[in-house]
Coordinates of N, CA and C in Angstrom, one line a residue:
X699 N -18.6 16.3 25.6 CA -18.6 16.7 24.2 C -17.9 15.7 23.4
X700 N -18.3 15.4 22.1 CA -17.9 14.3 21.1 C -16.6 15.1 20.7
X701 N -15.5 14.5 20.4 CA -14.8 14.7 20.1 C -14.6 14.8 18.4
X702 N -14.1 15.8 17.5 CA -14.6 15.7 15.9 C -12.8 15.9 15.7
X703 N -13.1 14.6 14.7 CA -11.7 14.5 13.6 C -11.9 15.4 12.6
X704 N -10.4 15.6 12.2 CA -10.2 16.4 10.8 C -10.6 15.1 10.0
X705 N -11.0 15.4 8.3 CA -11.2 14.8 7.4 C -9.7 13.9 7.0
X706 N -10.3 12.5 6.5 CA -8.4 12.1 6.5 C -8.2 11.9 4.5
X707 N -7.6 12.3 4.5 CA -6.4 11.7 2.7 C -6.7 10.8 2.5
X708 N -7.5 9.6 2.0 CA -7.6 8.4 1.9 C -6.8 7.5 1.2
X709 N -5.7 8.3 -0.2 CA -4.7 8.2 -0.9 C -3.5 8.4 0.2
X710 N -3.8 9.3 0.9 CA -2.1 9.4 1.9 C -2.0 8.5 2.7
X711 N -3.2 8.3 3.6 CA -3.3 7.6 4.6 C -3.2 6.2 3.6
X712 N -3.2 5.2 3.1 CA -2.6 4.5 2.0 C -1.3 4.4 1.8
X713 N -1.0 5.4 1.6 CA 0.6 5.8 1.1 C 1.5 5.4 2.5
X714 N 0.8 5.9 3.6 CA 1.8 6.3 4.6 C 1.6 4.1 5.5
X715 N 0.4 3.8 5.3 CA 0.3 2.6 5.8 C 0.2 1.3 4.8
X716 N 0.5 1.3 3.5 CA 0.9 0.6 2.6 C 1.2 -0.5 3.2
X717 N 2.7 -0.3 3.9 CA 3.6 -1.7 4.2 C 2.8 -2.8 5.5
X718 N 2.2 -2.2 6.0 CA 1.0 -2.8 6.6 C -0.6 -3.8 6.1
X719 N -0.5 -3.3 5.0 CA -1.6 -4.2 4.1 C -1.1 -5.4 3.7
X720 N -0.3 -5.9 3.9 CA 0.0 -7.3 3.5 C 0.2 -8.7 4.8
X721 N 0.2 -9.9 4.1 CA 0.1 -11.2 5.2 C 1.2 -11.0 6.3
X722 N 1.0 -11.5 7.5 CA 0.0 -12.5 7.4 C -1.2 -11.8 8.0
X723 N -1.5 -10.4 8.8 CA -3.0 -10.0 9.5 C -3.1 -9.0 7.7
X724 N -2.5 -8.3 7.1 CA -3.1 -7.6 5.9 C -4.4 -6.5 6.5
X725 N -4.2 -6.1 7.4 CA -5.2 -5.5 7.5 C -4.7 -4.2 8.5
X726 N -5.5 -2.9 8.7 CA -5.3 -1.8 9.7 C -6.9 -1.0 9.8
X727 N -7.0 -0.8 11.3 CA -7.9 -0.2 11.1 C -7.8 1.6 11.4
X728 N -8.6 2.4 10.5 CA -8.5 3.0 9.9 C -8.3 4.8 11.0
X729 N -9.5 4.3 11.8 CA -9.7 5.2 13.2 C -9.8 4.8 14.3
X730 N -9.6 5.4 15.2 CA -9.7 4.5 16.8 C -11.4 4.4 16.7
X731 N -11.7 2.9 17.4 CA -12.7 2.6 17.6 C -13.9 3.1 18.6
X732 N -15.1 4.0 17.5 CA -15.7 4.6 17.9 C -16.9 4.0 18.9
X733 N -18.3 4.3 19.2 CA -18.9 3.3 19.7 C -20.0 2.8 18.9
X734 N -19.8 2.9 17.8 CA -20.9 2.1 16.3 C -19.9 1.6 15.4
X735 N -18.8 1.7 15.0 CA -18.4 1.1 14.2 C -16.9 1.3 13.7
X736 N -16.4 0.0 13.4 CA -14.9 0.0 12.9 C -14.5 0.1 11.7
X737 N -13.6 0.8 11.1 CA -13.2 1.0 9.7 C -12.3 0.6 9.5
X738 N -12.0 -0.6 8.9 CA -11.2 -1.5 8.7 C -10.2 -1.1 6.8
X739 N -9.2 -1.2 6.4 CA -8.6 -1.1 5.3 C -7.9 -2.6 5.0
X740 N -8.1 -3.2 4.3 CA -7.9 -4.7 3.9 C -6.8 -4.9 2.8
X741 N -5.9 -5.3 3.0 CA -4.9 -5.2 1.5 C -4.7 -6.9 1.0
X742 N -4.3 -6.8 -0.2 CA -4.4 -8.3 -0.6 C -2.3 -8.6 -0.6
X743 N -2.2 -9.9 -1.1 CA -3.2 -11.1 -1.3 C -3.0 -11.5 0.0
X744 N -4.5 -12.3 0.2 CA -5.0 -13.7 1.2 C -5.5 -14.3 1.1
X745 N -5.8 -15.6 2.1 CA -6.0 -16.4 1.9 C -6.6 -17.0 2.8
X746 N -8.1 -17.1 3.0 CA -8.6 -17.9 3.9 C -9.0 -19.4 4.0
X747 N -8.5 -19.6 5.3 CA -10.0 -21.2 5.2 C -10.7 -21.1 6.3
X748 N -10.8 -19.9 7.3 CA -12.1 -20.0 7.9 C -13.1 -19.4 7.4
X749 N -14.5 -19.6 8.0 CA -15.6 -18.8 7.4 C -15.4 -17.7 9.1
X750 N -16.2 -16.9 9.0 CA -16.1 -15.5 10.2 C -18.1 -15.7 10.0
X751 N -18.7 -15.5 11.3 CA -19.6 -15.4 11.7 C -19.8 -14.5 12.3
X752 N -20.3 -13.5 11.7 CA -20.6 -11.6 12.0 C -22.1 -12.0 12.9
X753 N -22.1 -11.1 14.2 CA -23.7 -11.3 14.3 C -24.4 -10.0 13.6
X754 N -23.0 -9.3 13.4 CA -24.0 -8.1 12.5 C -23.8 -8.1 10.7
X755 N -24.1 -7.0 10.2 CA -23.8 -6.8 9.1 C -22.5 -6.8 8.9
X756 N -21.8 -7.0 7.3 CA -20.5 -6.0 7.4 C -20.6 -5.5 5.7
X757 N -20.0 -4.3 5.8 CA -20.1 -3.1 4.4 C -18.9 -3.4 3.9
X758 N -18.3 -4.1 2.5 CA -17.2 -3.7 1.5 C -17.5 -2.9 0.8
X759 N -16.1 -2.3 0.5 CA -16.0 -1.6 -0.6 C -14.5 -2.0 -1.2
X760 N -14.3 -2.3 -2.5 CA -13.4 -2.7 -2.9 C -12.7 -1.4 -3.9
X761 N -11.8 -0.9 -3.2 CA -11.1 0.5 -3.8 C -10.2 0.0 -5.2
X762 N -9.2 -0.9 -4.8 CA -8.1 -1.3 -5.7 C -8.6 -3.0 -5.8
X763 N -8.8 -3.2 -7.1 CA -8.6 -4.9 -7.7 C -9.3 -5.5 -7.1
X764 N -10.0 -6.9 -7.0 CA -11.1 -7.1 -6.9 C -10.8 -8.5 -6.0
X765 N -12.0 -8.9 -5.3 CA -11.7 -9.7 -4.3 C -13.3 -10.7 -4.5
X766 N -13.6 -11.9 -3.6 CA -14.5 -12.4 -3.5 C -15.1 -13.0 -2.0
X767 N -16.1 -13.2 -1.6 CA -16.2 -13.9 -0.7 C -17.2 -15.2 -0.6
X768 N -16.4 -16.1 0.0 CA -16.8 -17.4 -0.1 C -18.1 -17.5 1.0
X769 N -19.5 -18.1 0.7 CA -20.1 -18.3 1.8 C -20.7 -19.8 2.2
X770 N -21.5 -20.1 3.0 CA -21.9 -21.2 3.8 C -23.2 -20.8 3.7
X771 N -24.5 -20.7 2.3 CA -25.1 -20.2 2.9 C -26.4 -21.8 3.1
X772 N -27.9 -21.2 3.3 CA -28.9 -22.7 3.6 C -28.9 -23.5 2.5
X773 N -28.8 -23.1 1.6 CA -29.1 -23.5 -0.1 C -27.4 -23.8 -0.6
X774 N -26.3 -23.8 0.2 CA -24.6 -24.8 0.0 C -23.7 -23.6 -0.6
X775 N -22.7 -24.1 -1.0 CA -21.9 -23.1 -1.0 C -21.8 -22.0 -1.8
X776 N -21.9 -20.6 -2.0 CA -22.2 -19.8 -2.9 C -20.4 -18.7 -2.6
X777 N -20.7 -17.8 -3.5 CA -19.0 -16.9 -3.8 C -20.0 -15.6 -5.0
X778 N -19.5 -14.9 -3.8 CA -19.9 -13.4 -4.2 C -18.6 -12.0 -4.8
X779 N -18.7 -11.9 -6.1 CA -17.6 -11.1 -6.6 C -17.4 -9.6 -6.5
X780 N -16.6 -9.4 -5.6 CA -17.1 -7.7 -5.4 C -15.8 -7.4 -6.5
X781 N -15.7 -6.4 -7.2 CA -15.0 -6.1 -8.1 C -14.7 -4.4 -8.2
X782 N -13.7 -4.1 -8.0 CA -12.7 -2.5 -8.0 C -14.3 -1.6 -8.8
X783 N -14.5 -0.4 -7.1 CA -15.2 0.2 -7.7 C -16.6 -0.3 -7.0
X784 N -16.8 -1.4 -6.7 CA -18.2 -2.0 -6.0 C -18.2 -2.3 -4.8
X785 N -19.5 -2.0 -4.2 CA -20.1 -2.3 -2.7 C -20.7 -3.3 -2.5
X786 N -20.4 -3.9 -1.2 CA -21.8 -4.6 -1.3 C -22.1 -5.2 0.5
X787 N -22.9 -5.5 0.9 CA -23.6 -5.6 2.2 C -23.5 -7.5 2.7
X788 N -22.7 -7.8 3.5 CA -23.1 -9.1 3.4 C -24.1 -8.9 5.0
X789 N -25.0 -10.3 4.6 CA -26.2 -10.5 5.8 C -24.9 -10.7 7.4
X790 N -26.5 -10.6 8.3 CA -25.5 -11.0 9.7 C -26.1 -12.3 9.6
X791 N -25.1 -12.7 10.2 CA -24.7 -14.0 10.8 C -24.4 -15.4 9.6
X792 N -23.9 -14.8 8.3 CA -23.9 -15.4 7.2 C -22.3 -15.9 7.0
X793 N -22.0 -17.1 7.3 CA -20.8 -18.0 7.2 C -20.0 -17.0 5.9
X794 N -19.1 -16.5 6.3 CA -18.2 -16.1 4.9 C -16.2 -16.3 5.3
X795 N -16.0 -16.4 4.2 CA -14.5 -16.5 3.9 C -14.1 -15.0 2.9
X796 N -13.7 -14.1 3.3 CA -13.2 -12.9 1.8 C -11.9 -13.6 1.6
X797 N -12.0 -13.4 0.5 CA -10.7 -13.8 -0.3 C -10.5 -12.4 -1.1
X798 N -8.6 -12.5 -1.2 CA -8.3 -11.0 -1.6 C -6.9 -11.5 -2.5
X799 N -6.9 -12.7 -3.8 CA -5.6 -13.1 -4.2 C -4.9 -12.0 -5.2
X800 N -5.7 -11.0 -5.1 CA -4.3 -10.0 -6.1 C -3.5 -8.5 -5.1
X801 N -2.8 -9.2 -5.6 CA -1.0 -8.5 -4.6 C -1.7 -7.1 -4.8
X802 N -1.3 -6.3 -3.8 CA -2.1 -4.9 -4.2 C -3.4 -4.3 -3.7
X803 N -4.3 -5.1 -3.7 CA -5.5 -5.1 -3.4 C -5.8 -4.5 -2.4
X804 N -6.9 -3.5 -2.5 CA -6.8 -2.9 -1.4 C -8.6 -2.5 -1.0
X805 N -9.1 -2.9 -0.1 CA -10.8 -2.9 0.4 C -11.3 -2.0 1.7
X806 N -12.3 -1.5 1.7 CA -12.6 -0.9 3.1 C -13.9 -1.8 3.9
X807 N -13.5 -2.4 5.0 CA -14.3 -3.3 5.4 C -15.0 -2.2 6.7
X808 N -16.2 -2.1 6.3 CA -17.2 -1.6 7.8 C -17.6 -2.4 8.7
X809 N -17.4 -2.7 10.2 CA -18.1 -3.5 10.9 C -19.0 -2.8 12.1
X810 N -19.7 -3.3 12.1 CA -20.4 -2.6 14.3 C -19.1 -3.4 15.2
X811 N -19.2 -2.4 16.0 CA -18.2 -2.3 17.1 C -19.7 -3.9 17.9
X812 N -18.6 -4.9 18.4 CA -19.3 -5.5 19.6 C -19.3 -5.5 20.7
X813 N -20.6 -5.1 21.3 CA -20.3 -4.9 22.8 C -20.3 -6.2 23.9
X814 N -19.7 -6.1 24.6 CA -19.4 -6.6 25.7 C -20.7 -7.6 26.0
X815 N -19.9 -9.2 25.8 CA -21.1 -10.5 25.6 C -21.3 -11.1 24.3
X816 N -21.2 -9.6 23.2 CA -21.4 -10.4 21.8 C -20.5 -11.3 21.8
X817 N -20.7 -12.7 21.0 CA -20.1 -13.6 20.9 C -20.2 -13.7 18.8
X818 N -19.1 -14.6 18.4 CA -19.4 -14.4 17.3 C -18.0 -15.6 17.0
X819 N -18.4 -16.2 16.0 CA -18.1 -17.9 15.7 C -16.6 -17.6 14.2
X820 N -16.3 -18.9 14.5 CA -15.3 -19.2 13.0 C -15.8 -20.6 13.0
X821 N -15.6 -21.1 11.9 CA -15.7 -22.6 11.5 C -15.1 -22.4 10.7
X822 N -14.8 -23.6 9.9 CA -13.8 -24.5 9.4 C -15.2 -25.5 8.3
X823 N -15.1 -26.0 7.4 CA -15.9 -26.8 6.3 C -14.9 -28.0 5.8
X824 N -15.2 -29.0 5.9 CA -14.7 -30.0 4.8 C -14.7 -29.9 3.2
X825 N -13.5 -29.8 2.6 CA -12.8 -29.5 1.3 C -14.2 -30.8 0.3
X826 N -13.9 -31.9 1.0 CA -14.6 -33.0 0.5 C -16.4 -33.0 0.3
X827 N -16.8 -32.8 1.5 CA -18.3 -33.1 1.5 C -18.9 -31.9 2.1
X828 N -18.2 -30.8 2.5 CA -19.1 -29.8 2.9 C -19.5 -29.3 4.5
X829 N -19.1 -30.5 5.2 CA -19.9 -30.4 6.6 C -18.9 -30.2 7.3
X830 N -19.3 -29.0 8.5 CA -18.2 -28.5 9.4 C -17.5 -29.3 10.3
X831 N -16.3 -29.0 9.9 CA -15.6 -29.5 10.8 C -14.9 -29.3 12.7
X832 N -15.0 -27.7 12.4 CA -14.8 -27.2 13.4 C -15.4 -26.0 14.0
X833 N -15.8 -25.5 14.9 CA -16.2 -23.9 15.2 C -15.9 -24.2 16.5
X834 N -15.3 -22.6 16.3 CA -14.9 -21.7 18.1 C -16.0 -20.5 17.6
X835 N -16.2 -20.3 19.3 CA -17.2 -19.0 19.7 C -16.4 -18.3 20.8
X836 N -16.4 -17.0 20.8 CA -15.6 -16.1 21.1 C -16.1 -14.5 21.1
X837 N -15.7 -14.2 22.2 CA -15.7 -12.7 22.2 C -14.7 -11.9 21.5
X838 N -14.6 -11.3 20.4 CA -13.3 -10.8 19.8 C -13.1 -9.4 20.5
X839 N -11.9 -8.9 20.8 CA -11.8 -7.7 21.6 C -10.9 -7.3 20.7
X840 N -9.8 -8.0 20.2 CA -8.7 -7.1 19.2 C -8.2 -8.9 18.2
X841 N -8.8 -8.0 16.9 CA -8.7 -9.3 15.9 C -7.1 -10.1 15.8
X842 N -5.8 -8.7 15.7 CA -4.8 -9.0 15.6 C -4.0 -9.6 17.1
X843 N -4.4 -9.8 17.8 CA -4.6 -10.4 18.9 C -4.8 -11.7 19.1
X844 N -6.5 -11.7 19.0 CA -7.4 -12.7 19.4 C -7.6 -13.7 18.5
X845 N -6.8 -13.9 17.1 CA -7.3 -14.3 15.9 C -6.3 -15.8 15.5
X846 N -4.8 -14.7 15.4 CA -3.9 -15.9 15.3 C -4.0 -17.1 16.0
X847 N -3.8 -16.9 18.0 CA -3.8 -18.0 18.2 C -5.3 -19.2 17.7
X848 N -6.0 -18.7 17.4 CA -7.7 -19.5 17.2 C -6.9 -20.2 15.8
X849 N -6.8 -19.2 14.9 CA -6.2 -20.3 13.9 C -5.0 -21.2 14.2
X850 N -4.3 -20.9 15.0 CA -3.1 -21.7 14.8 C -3.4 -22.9 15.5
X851 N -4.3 -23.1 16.6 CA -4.6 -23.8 17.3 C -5.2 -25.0 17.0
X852 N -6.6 -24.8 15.5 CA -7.1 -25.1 14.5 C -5.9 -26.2 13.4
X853 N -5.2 -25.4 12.9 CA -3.9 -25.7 12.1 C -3.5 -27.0 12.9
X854 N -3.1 -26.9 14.0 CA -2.1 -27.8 15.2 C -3.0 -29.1 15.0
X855 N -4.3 -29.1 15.1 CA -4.9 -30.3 15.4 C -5.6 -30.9 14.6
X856 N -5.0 -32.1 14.5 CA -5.6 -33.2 13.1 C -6.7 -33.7 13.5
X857 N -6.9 -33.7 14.6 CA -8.6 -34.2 14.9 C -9.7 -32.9 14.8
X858 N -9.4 -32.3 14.8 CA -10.0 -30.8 14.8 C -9.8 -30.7 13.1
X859 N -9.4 -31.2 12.5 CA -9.1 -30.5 11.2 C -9.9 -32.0 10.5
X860 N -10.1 -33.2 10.9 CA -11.0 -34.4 10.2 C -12.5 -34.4 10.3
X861 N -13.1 -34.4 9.2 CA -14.3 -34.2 8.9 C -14.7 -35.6 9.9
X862 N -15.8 -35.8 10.7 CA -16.5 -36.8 11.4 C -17.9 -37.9 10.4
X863 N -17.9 -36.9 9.2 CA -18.9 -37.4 8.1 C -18.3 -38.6 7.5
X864 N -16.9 -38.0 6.8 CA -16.3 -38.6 5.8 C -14.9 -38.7 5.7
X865 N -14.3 -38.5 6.9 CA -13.0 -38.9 7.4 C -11.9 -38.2 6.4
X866 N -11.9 -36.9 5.6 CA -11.4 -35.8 5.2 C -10.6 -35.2 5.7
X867 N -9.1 -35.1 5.4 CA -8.5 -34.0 6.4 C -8.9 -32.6 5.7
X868 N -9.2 -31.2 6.6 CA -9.0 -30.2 6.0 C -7.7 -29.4 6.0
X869 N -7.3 -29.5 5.2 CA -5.8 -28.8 5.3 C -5.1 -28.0 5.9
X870 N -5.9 -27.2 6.6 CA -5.5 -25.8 8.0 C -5.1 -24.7 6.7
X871 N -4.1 -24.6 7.0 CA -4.0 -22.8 6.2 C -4.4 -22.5 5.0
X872 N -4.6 -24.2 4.2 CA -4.7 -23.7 2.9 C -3.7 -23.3 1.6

Protein backbone atom coordinates (compact mmCIF):
# COMPACT_ATOMS: atom_id res chain seq x y z
CA UNK A 1 0.00 0.00 0.00
CA UNK A 2 1.32 3.69 -1.16
CA UNK A 3 1.95 5.43 1.59
CA UNK A 4 -0.21 9.16 1.47
CA UNK A 5 1.22 12.50 2.97
CA UNK A 6 -0.64 15.16 4.64
CA UNK A 7 -0.88 18.36 2.42
CA UNK A 8 2.25 20.60 3.33
CA UNK A 9 2.18 24.80 4.12
CA UNK A 10 4.23 25.92 1.33
CA UNK A 11 4.62 29.47 3.18
CA UNK A 12 5.68 27.43 6.47
CA UNK A 13 7.59 24.92 5.02
CA UNK A 14 9.59 28.16 3.63
CA UNK A 15 9.57 29.79 6.87
CA UNK A 16 10.89 26.82 8.76
CA UNK A 17 13.72 26.00 5.83
CA UNK A 18 14.61 29.53 4.78
CA UNK A 19 18.19 29.42 6.27
CA UNK A 20 18.85 26.63 3.87
CA UNK A 21 18.12 28.39 0.56
CA UNK A 22 21.16 30.10 0.34
CA UNK A 23 25.03 29.38 -1.27
CA UNK A 24 26.88 27.57 -1.62
CA UNK A 25 24.19 24.16 -2.55
CA UNK A 26 20.92 26.98 -2.12
CA UNK A 27 18.79 24.43 -2.52
CA UNK A 28 16.39 21.53 -0.39
CA UNK A 29 14.40 19.07 -1.59
CA UNK A 30 10.99 19.33 -0.73
CA UNK A 31 9.81 15.43 -0.10
CA UNK A 32 11.59 12.30 0.15
CA UNK A 33 12.20 10.98 -3.11
CA UNK A 34 9.32 9.30 -4.61
CA UNK A 35 9.68 6.92 -7.73
CA UNK A 36 8.69 9.71 -10.52
CA UNK A 37 9.89 12.65 -9.31
CA UNK A 38 11.90 15.17 -7.15
CA UNK A 39 10.67 18.44 -5.74
CA UNK A 40 13.28 20.60 -5.43
CA UNK A 41 12.94 24.49 -3.64
CA UNK A 42 15.80 26.68 -5.03
CA UNK A 43 16.67 29.96 -3.19
CA UNK A 44 18.76 32.68 -4.70
CA UNK A 45 21.40 34.39 -5.23
CA UNK A 46 23.62 32.00 -7.56
CA UNK A 47 25.74 31.67 -9.66
CA UNK A 48 26.59 29.26 -12.25
CA UNK A 49 29.22 28.34 -14.87
CA UNK A 50 28.27 24.90 -15.55
CA UNK A 51 25.56 23.98 -18.04
CA UNK A 52 23.49 20.62 -16.28
CA UNK A 53 22.47 18.07 -19.01
CA UNK A 54 18.96 16.66 -17.86
CA UNK A 55 18.18 13.51 -19.97
CA UNK A 56 14.71 14.38 -18.97
CA UNK A 57 12.52 17.35 -18.71
CA UNK A 58 12.73 19.80 -15.79
CA UNK A 59 9.45 22.06 -14.53
CA UNK A 60 10.24 25.77 -12.91
CA UNK A 61 8.24 27.64 -11.23
CA UNK A 62 9.51 30.86 -9.93
CA UNK A 63 7.48 31.70 -6.59
CA UNK A 64 9.62 34.83 -5.31
CA UNK A 65 11.73 37.29 -7.79
CA UNK A 66 12.80 36.21 -10.83
CA UNK A 67 15.66 34.14 -12.27
CA UNK A 68 16.98 33.10 -15.86
CA UNK A 69 18.47 30.36 -17.50
CA UNK A 70 21.32 30.27 -19.67
CA UNK A 71 21.35 27.72 -22.63
CA UNK A 72 23.66 25.91 -25.20
CA UNK A 73 21.16 25.52 -27.61
CA UNK A 74 21.89 24.21 -31.97
CA UNK A 75 21.29 27.76 -33.18
CA UNK A 76 24.34 29.30 -30.00
CA UNK A 77 23.68 30.77 -26.95
CA UNK A 78 20.15 31.73 -25.99
CA UNK A 79 18.75 32.96 -21.96
CA UNK A 80 15.36 32.28 -21.01
CA UNK A 81 13.56 34.71 -18.37
CA UNK A 82 11.33 33.09 -15.99
CA UNK A 83 9.97 35.85 -13.93
CA UNK A 84 7.86 35.75 -10.13
CA UNK A 85 4.71 34.08 -10.93
CA UNK A 86 5.79 32.10 -14.25
CA UNK A 87 6.41 28.49 -15.43
CA UNK A 88 8.09 27.12 -17.77
CA UNK A 89 9.32 23.50 -19.21
CA UNK A 90 12.87 23.32 -20.22
CA UNK A 91 13.53 20.46 -23.16
CA UNK A 92 15.57 17.16 -22.15
CA UNK A 93 18.80 17.02 -22.79
CA UNK A 94 19.10 20.84 -23.41
CA UNK A 95 22.65 22.44 -22.06
CA UNK A 96 21.34 24.93 -19.34
CA UNK A 97 22.92 27.11 -16.55
CA UNK A 98 19.70 28.76 -14.08
CA UNK A 99 20.86 31.61 -12.71
CA UNK A 100 19.05 33.01 -9.50
CA UNK A 101 21.09 36.75 -8.73
CA UNK A 102 18.42 38.21 -6.38
CA UNK A 103 19.08 37.55 -2.60
CA UNK A 104 15.71 36.05 -1.63
CA UNK A 105 14.65 34.36 -4.48
CA UNK A 106 12.95 31.53 -4.21
CA UNK A 107 11.90 28.63 -7.25
CA UNK A 108 10.33 25.15 -7.32
CA UNK A 109 12.40 23.01 -9.53
CA UNK A 110 10.53 19.52 -10.79
CA UNK A 111 12.85 16.79 -11.94
CA UNK A 112 12.23 12.72 -12.83
CA UNK A 113 13.83 10.72 -10.32
CA UNK A 114 16.88 8.75 -12.36
CA UNK A 115 16.98 5.38 -12.44
CA UNK A 116 19.77 3.33 -11.98
CA UNK A 117 22.31 3.70 -15.37
CA UNK A 118 20.87 7.12 -16.22
CA UNK A 119 23.80 8.98 -16.92
CA UNK A 120 23.52 12.72 -17.32
CA UNK A 121 26.58 15.36 -18.25
CA UNK A 122 27.92 19.06 -17.00
CA UNK A 123 30.06 21.04 -19.27
CA UNK A 124 31.75 23.98 -19.01
CA UNK A 125 31.77 26.66 -22.38
CA UNK A 126 34.48 29.10 -23.30
CA UNK A 127 33.73 32.81 -22.01
CA UNK A 128 35.58 33.76 -25.46
CA UNK A 129 34.44 31.64 -28.44
CA UNK A 130 31.86 29.40 -27.20
CA UNK A 131 33.27 25.86 -27.56
CA UNK A 132 33.31 23.37 -24.67
CA UNK A 133 35.72 23.13 -22.78
CA UNK A 134 35.00 20.50 -20.46
CA UNK A 135 32.26 17.67 -19.68
CA UNK A 136 31.85 14.93 -16.98
CA UNK A 137 29.21 12.21 -17.35
CA UNK A 138 27.87 10.75 -14.27
CA UNK A 139 25.36 8.98 -12.45
CA UNK A 140 23.94 11.62 -9.98
CA UNK A 141 22.63 9.72 -6.76
CA UNK A 142 22.58 12.84 -4.30
CA UNK A 143 23.39 16.35 -5.93
CA UNK A 144 24.61 17.76 -2.49
CA UNK A 145 26.99 15.03 -2.44
CA UNK A 146 27.88 14.21 -5.92
CA UNK A 147 28.16 17.77 -7.26
CA UNK A 148 30.70 19.74 -5.20
CA UNK A 149 33.55 17.56 -5.68
CA UNK A 150 32.74 17.61 -9.97
CA UNK A 151 32.99 21.24 -9.62
CA UNK A 152 35.72 21.65 -7.54
CA UNK A 153 37.76 19.37 -9.40
CA UNK A 154 36.84 21.46 -12.72
CA UNK A 155 37.86 24.77 -10.68
CA UNK A 156 41.43 22.97 -9.60
CA UNK A 157 42.42 22.42 -13.20
CA UNK A 158 43.83 24.98 -15.71
CA UNK A 159 43.98 22.58 -18.38
CA UNK A 160 40.47 21.42 -17.93
CA UNK A 161 39.44 25.05 -17.71
CA UNK A 162 41.54 26.20 -21.35
CA UNK A 163 39.56 26.27 -24.30
CA UNK A 164 41.60 23.85 -27.05
CA UNK A 165 40.06 26.29 -29.98
CA UNK A 166 41.38 29.47 -28.75
CA UNK A 167 43.59 29.05 -25.76
CA UNK A 168 40.95 30.97 -23.31
CA UNK A 169 40.99 30.41 -19.66
CA UNK A 170 37.47 29.82 -18.37
CA UNK A 171 37.42 31.13 -14.97
CA UNK A 172 35.96 28.13 -12.78
CA UNK A 173 33.47 29.59 -10.36
CA UNK A 174 32.76 32.69 -11.92
Amino acid sequence: MTDVTEPVSFPGWIEENQHLLKPPVGNKQMFPTGDDFIVMVVGGPNQRTDFHVDPYEEFFYQVKGNMHVNLMTPDGPQTVHVREGQMWVLPALMPHSPQRPEPGSIGVVIERVRQEGTLEKFQWYCPGCGNRVHEVELQVRDIVADLPPLFEAFYADEAARTCDRCGALHPGKG
